[in-house]
Short mmCIF file of C-alpha atoms and ligand atoms in Angstrom, two decimals:
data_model
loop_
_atom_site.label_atom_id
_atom_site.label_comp_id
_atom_site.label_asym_id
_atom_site.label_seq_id
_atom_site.Cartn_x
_atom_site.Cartn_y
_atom_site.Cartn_z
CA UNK T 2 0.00 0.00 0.00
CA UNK T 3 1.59 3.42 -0.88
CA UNK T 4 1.87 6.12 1.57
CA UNK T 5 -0.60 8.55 0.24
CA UNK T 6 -3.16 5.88 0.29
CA UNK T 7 -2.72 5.06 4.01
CA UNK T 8 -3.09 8.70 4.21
CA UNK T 9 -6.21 8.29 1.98
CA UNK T 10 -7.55 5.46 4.51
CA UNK T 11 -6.94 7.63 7.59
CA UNK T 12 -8.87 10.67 6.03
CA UNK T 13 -12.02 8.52 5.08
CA UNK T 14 -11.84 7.23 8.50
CA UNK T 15 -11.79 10.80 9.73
CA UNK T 16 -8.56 10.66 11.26
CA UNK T 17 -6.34 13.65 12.67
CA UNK T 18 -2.93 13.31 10.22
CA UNK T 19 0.21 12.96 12.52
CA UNK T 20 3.56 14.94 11.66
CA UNK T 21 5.03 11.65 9.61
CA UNK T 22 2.19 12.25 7.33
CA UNK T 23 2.13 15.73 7.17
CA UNK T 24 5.85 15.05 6.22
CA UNK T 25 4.70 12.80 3.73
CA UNK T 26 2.63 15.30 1.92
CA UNK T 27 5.41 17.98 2.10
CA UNK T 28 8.06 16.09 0.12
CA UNK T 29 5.41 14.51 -2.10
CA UNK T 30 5.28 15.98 -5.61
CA UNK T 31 2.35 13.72 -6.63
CA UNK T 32 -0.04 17.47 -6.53
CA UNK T 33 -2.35 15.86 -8.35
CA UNK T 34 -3.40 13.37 -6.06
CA UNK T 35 -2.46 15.39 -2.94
CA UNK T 36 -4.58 17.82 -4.62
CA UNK T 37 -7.87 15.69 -5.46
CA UNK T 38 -7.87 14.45 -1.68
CA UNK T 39 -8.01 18.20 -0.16
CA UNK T 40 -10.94 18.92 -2.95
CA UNK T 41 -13.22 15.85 -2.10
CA UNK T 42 -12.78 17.49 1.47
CA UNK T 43 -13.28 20.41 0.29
CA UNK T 44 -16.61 19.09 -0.87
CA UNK T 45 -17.50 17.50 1.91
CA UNK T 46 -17.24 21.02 4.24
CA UNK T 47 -18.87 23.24 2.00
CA UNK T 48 -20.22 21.56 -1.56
CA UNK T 49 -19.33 23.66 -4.68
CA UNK T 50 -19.77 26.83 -2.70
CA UNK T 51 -16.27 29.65 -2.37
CA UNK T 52 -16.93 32.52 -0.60
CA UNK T 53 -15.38 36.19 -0.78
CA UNK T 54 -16.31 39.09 1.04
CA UNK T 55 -16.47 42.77 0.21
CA UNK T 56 -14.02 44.46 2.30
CA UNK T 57 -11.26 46.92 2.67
CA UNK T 58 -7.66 47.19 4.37
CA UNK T 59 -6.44 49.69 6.17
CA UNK T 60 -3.01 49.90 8.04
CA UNK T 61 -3.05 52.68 10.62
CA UNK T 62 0.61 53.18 10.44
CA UNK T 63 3.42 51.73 8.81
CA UNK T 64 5.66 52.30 12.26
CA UNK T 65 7.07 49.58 13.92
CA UNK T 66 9.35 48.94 16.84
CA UNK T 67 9.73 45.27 15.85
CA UNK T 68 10.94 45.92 12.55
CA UNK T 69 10.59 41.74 11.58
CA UNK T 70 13.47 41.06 8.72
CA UNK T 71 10.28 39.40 6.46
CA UNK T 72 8.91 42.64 6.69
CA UNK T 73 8.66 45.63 4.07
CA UNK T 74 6.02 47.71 5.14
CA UNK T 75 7.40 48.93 8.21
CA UNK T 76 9.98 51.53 8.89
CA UNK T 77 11.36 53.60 11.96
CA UNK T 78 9.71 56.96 13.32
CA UNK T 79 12.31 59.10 11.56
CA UNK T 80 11.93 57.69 8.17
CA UNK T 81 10.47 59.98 5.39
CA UNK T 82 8.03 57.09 4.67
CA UNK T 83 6.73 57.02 8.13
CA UNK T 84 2.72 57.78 8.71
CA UNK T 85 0.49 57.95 11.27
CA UNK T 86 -3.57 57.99 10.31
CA UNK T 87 -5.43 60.62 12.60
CA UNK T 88 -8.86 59.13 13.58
CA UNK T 89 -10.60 61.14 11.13
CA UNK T 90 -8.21 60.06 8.16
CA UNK T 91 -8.85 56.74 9.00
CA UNK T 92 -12.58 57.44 8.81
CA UNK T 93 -12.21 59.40 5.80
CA UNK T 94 -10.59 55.94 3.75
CA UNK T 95 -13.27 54.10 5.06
CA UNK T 96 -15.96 56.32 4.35
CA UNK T 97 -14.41 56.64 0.86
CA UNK T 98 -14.66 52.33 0.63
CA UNK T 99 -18.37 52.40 2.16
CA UNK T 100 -19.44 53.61 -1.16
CA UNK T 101 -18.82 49.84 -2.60
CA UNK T 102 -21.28 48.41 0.45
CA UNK T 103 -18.16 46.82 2.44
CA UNK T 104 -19.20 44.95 5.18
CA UNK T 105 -15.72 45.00 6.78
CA UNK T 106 -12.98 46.41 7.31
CA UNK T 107 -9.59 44.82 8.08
CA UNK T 108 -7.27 46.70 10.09
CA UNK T 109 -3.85 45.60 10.66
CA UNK T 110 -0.80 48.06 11.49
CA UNK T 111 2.57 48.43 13.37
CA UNK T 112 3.76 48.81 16.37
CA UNK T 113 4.49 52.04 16.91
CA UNK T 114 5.98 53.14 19.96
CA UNK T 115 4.02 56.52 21.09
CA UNK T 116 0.77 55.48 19.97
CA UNK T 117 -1.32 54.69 23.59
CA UNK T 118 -3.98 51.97 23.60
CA UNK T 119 -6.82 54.89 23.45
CA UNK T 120 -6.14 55.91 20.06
CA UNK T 121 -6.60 52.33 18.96
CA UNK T 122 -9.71 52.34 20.88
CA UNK T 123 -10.79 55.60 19.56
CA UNK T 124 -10.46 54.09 16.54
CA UNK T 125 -12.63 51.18 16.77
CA UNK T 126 -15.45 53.37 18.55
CA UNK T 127 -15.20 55.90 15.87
CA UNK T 128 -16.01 53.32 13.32
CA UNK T 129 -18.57 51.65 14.83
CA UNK T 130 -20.43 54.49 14.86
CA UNK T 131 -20.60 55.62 11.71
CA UNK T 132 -20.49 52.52 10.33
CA UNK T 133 -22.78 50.12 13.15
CA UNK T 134 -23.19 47.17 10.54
CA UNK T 135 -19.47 47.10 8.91
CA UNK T 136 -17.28 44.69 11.05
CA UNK T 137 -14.27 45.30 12.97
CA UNK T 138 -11.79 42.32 12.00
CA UNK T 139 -8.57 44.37 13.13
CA UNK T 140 -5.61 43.70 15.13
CA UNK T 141 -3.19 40.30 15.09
CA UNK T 142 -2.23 38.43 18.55
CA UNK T 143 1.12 40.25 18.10
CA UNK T 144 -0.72 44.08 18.31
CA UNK T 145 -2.97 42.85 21.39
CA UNK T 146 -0.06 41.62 23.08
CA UNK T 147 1.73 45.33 22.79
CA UNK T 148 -1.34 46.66 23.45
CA UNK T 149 -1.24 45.05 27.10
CA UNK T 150 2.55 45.97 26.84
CA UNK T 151 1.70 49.84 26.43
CA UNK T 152 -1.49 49.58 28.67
CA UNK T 153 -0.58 47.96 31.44
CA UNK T 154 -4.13 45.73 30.97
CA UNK T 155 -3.67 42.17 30.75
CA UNK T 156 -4.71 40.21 27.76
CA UNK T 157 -8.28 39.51 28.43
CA UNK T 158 -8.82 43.01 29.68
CA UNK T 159 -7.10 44.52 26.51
CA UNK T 160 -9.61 42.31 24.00
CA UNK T 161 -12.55 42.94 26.77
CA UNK T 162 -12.37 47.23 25.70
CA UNK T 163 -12.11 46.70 22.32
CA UNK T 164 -14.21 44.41 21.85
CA UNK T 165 -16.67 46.94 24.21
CA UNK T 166 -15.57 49.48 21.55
CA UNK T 167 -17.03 47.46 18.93
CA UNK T 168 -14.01 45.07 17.91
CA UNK T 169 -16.10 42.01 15.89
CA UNK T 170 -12.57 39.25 15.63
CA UNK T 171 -9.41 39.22 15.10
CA UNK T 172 -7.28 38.53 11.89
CA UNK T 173 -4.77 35.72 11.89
CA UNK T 174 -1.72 37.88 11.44
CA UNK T 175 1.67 37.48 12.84
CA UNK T 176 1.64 33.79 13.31
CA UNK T 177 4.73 33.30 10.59
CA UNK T 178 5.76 30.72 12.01
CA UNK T 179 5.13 29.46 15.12
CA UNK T 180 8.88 28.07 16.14
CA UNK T 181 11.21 29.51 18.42
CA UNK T 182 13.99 28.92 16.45
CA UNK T 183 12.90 30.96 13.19
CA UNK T 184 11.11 33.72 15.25
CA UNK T 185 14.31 34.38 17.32
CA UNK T 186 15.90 35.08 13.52
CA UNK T 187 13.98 37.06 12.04
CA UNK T 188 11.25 38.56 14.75
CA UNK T 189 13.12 38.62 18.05
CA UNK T 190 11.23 41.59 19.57
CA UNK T 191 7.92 40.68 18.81
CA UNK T 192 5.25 38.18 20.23
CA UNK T 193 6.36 34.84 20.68
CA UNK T 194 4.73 31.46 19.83
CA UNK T 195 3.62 31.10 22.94
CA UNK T 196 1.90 34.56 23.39
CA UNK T 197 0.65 34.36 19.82
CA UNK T 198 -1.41 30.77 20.79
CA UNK T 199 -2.28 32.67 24.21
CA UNK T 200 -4.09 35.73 22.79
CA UNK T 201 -5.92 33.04 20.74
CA UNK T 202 -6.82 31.40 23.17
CA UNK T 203 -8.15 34.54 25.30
CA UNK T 204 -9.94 35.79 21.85
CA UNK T 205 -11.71 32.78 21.73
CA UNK T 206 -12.51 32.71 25.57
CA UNK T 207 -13.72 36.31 25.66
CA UNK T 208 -15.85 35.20 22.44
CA UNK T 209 -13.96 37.08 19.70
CA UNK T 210 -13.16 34.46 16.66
CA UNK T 211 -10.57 34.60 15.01
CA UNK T 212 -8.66 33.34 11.70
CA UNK T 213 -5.35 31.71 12.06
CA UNK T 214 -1.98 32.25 9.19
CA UNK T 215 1.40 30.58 8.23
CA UNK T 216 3.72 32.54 6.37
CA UNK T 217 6.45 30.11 4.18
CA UNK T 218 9.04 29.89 2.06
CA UNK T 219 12.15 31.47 4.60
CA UNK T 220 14.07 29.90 6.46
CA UNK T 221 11.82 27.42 7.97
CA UNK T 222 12.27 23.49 7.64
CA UNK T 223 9.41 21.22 6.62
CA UNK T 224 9.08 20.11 10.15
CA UNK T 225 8.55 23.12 11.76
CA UNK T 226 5.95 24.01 8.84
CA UNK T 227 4.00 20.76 9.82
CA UNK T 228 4.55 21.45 13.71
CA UNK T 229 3.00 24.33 12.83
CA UNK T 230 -0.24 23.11 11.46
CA UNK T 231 -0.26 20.34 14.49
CA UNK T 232 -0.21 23.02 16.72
CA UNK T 233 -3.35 24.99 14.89
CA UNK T 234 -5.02 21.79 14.85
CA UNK T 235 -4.82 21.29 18.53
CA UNK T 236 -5.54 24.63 19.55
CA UNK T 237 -8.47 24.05 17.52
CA UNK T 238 -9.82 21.19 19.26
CA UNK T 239 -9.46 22.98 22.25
CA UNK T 240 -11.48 26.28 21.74
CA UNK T 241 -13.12 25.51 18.05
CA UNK T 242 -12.38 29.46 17.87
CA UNK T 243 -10.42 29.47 14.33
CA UNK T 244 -12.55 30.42 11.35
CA UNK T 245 -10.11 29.98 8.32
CA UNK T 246 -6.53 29.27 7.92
CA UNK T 247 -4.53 31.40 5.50
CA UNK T 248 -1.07 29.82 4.22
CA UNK T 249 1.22 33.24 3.08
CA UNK T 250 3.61 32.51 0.77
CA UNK T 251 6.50 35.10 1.47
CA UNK T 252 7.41 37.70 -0.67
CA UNK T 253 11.02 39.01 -0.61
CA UNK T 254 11.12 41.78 -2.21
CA UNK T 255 12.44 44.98 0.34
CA UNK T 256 12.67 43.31 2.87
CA UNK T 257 15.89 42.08 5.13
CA UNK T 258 15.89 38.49 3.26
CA UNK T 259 15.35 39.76 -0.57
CA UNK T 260 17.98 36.52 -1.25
CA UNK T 261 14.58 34.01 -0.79
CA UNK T 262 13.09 33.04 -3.76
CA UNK T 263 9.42 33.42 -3.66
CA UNK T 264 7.50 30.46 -3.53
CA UNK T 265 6.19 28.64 -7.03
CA UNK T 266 2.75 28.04 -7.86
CA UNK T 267 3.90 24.27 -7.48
CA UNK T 268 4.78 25.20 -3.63
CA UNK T 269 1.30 27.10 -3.11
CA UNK T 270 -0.98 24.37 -4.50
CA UNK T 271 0.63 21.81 -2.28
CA UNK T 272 0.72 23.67 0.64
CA UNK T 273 -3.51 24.88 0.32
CA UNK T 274 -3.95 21.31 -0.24
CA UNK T 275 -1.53 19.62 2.91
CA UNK T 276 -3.28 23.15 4.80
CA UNK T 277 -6.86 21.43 4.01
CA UNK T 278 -5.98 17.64 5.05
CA UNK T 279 -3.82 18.80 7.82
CA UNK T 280 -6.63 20.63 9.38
CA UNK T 281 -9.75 18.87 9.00
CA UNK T 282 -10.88 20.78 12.06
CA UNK T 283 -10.72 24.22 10.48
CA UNK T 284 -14.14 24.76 8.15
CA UNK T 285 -12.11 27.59 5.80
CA UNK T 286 -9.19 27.48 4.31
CA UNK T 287 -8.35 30.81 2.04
CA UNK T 288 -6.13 31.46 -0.42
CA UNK T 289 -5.31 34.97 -0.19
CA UNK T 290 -5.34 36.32 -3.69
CA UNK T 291 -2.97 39.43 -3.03
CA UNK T 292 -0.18 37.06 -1.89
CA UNK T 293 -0.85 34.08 -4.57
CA UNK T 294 -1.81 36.36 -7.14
CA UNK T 295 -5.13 35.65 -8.56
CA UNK T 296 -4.23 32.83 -11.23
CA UNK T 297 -2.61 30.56 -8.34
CA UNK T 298 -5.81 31.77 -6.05
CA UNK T 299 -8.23 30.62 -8.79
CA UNK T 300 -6.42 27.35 -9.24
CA UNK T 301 -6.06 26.94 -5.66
CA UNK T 302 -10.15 26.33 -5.61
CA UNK T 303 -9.45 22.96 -7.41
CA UNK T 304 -6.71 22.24 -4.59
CA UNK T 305 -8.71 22.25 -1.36
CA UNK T 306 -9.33 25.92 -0.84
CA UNK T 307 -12.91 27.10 -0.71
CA UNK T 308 -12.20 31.11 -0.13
CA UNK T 309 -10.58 33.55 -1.69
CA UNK T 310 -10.95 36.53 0.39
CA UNK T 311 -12.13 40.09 -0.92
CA UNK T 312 -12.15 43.04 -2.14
CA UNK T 313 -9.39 44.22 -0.11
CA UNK T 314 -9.71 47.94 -1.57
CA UNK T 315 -5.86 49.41 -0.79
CA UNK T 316 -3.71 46.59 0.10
CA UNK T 317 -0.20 47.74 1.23
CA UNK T 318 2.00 45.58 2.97
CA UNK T 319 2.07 42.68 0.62
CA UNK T 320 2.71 45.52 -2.00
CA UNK T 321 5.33 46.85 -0.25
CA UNK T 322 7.35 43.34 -0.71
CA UNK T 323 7.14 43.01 -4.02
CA UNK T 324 3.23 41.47 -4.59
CA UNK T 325 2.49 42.38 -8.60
CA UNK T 326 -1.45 42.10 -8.17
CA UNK T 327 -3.77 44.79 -8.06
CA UNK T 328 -4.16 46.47 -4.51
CA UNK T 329 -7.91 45.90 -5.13
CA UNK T 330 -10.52 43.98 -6.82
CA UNK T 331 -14.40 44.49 -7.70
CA UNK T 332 -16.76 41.96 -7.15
CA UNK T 333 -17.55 41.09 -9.95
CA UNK T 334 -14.39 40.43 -10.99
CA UNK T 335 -13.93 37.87 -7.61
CA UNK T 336 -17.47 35.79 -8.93
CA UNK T 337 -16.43 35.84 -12.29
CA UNK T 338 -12.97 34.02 -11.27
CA UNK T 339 -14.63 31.85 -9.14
CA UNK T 340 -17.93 31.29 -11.62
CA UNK T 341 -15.00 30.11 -14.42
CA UNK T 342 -13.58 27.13 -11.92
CA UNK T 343 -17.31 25.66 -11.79
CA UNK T 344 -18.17 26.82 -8.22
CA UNK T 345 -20.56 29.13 -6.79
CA UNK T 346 -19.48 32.34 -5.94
CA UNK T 347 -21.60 33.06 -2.54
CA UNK T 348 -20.24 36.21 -0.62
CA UNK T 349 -20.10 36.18 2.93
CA UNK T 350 -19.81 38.61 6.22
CA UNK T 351 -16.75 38.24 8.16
CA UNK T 352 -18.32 35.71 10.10
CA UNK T 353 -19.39 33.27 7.45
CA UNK T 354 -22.87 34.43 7.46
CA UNK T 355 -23.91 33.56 3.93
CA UNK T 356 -25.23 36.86 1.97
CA UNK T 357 -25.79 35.97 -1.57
CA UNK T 358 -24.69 33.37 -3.66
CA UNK T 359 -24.28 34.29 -7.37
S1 SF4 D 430 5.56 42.20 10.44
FE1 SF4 D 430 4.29 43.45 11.81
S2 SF4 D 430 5.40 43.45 13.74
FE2 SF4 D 430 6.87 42.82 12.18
S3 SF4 D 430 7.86 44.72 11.52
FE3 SF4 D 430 6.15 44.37 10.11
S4 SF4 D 430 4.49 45.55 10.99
FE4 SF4 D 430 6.02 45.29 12.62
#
């Protein structure tokens, strides 16, 4: 019996895979069968249906303390590039993306060191406001945790007054990857592992879902990459807070480590696929069209993914390392792409709530 049909056997049987066969799928270069396994589950999650959202980005500032060497959107305070949004130009982008009926926005920003807590929660409370029915998905595990850093609150208390504010979930952001070893490289001041799983964790406690991200094709090994997905998978079973996983493939360009090659189409269709069988537990798994670009992301729907996020509006950081796709898409252009594969387009709120299918 070959390998990839014992790993065949274990997912008909419903089994969690183990590292040796998350191994397996990693050095495999049989995609096509690797592939057809993550579609039938696929199928069996969510039918034909792949869901998008309408949504925007918007980074708050682009100054960080952490300055991670994967990172090109960040710089220091002095640097000519350095911004800060005011409350009201924050409002003023979003106000500016309401016009295309969003129905979230997805805020994500660094760390920057004289920004207090209240200004993020002025933010939120701003927003919601305005805007009561657009959703708040802002802020990774790593901003929370300098958030309690700056405040003085702990954890729980940090995601308890935004979420008062009007915070709706978290994104899955600054997860990379979760290993000691590679963080102390290339992210040494920021979050660790361990703080990164126990925001989760608190998100999920205090009621706040979340999304969860791996972000390949560094320095990492193969193990840690499936150690990785274990530890998702556990977490998982533990709070059943994660909504969809989102494999990154890393883009060099400006950034610390511009000697990585990007990741090949080859690479990203395995890894949406091993992301899929890996983590039977997760309902979503995305592939993020900025990062993939949209050919992979379309062909990605044939490999186990069954979302391909949204409109995204003005995306920057991905940009800012080297991405070549559009900064936005329209909506029709997402069901078209996803009408072409076969499947039914059906767009979503940030919690899965299904709006219209197309
Ligand atoms: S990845 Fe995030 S934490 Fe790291 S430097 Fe960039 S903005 Fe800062």
């Amino acid at each position: 019996m070959s390998t990839l049909k014992k790993i065949e056997d274990k997912i008909n049987n419903h089994e969690s895979l183990t590292k040796e066969d998350g191994l397996v799928l990693l050095r495999s270069r049989d995609i096509l069968s690797i592939g057809k396994l993550a579609d039938a589950e696929k199928k069996k999650k969510v039918g034909s249906k792949v869901f998008f959202n309408v949504n925007c980005h918007i980074n708050l500032t682009n100054v960080c303390v952490s300055r991670c060497r994967f990172c090109a959107f960040s710089c220091d305070k002095e640097s000519p590039e350095a911004y800060v949004l005011t409350a009201e130009g924050a409002m003023e982008k979003i106000r500016a993306a309401s016009s295309a009926l969003i129905t979230e926005v997805h805020m994500v920003s660094g760390l920057h060191p004289d920004l207090p807590f209240a200004y993020y929660l002025e933010i939120v409370k701003s927003l919601k406001s305005e805007f009561p029915s657009i959703h708040i998905k802002a802020f990774t595990p790593v901003e929370i945790k300098y958030f309690s850093d700056i405040s003085g609150f702990g954890i729980e208390q940090v995601l308890g007054r935004l979420k008062e504010a009007g915070l709706g979930s978290l994104p899955g952001g600054g997860a990379e990857i979760l290993s000691h070893r590679v963080r102390h490289q290339l992210c040494p001041k920021k979050a660790s592992s361990g703080e990164w799983l126990e925001v989760m964790r608190a998100a999920h406690r205090t009621g706040l879902r979340t999304n969860a991200t791996l972000l390949y094709g560094h320095i990492e090994t193969k193990e840690e990459i499936i150690d990785h997905l274990i530890t998702l998978q556990m977490l998982q079973k533990e709070t059943g807070g994660f909504q969809a996983f989102i494999p990154l493939p890393f883009h060099p360009a400006n950034t610390m480590m511009d000697c990585c090659a990007m990741p090949t189409a080859f690479e990203q269709l395995r890894m949406i696929s091993i992301s899929r069988l890996m983590l039977n537990n997760f309902d979503h798994i995305k592939a993020y069209w900025i990062m993939s670009g949209l050919k992979t992301a379309q062909l990605s729907l044939f490999f186990g993914a069954d979302d391909i996020d949204g409109t995204v509006v003005e995306e920057k950081i991905a940009h800012r390392a080297g991405a070549d796709t559009a900064t936005g898409i329209t909506k029709e252009e997402l069901i078209r792409l996803i009408k072409q594969t076969g499947n039914v387009p059906v767009q979503r709120d940030t919690l899965y709530k299904e709006i219209e299918a197309y």
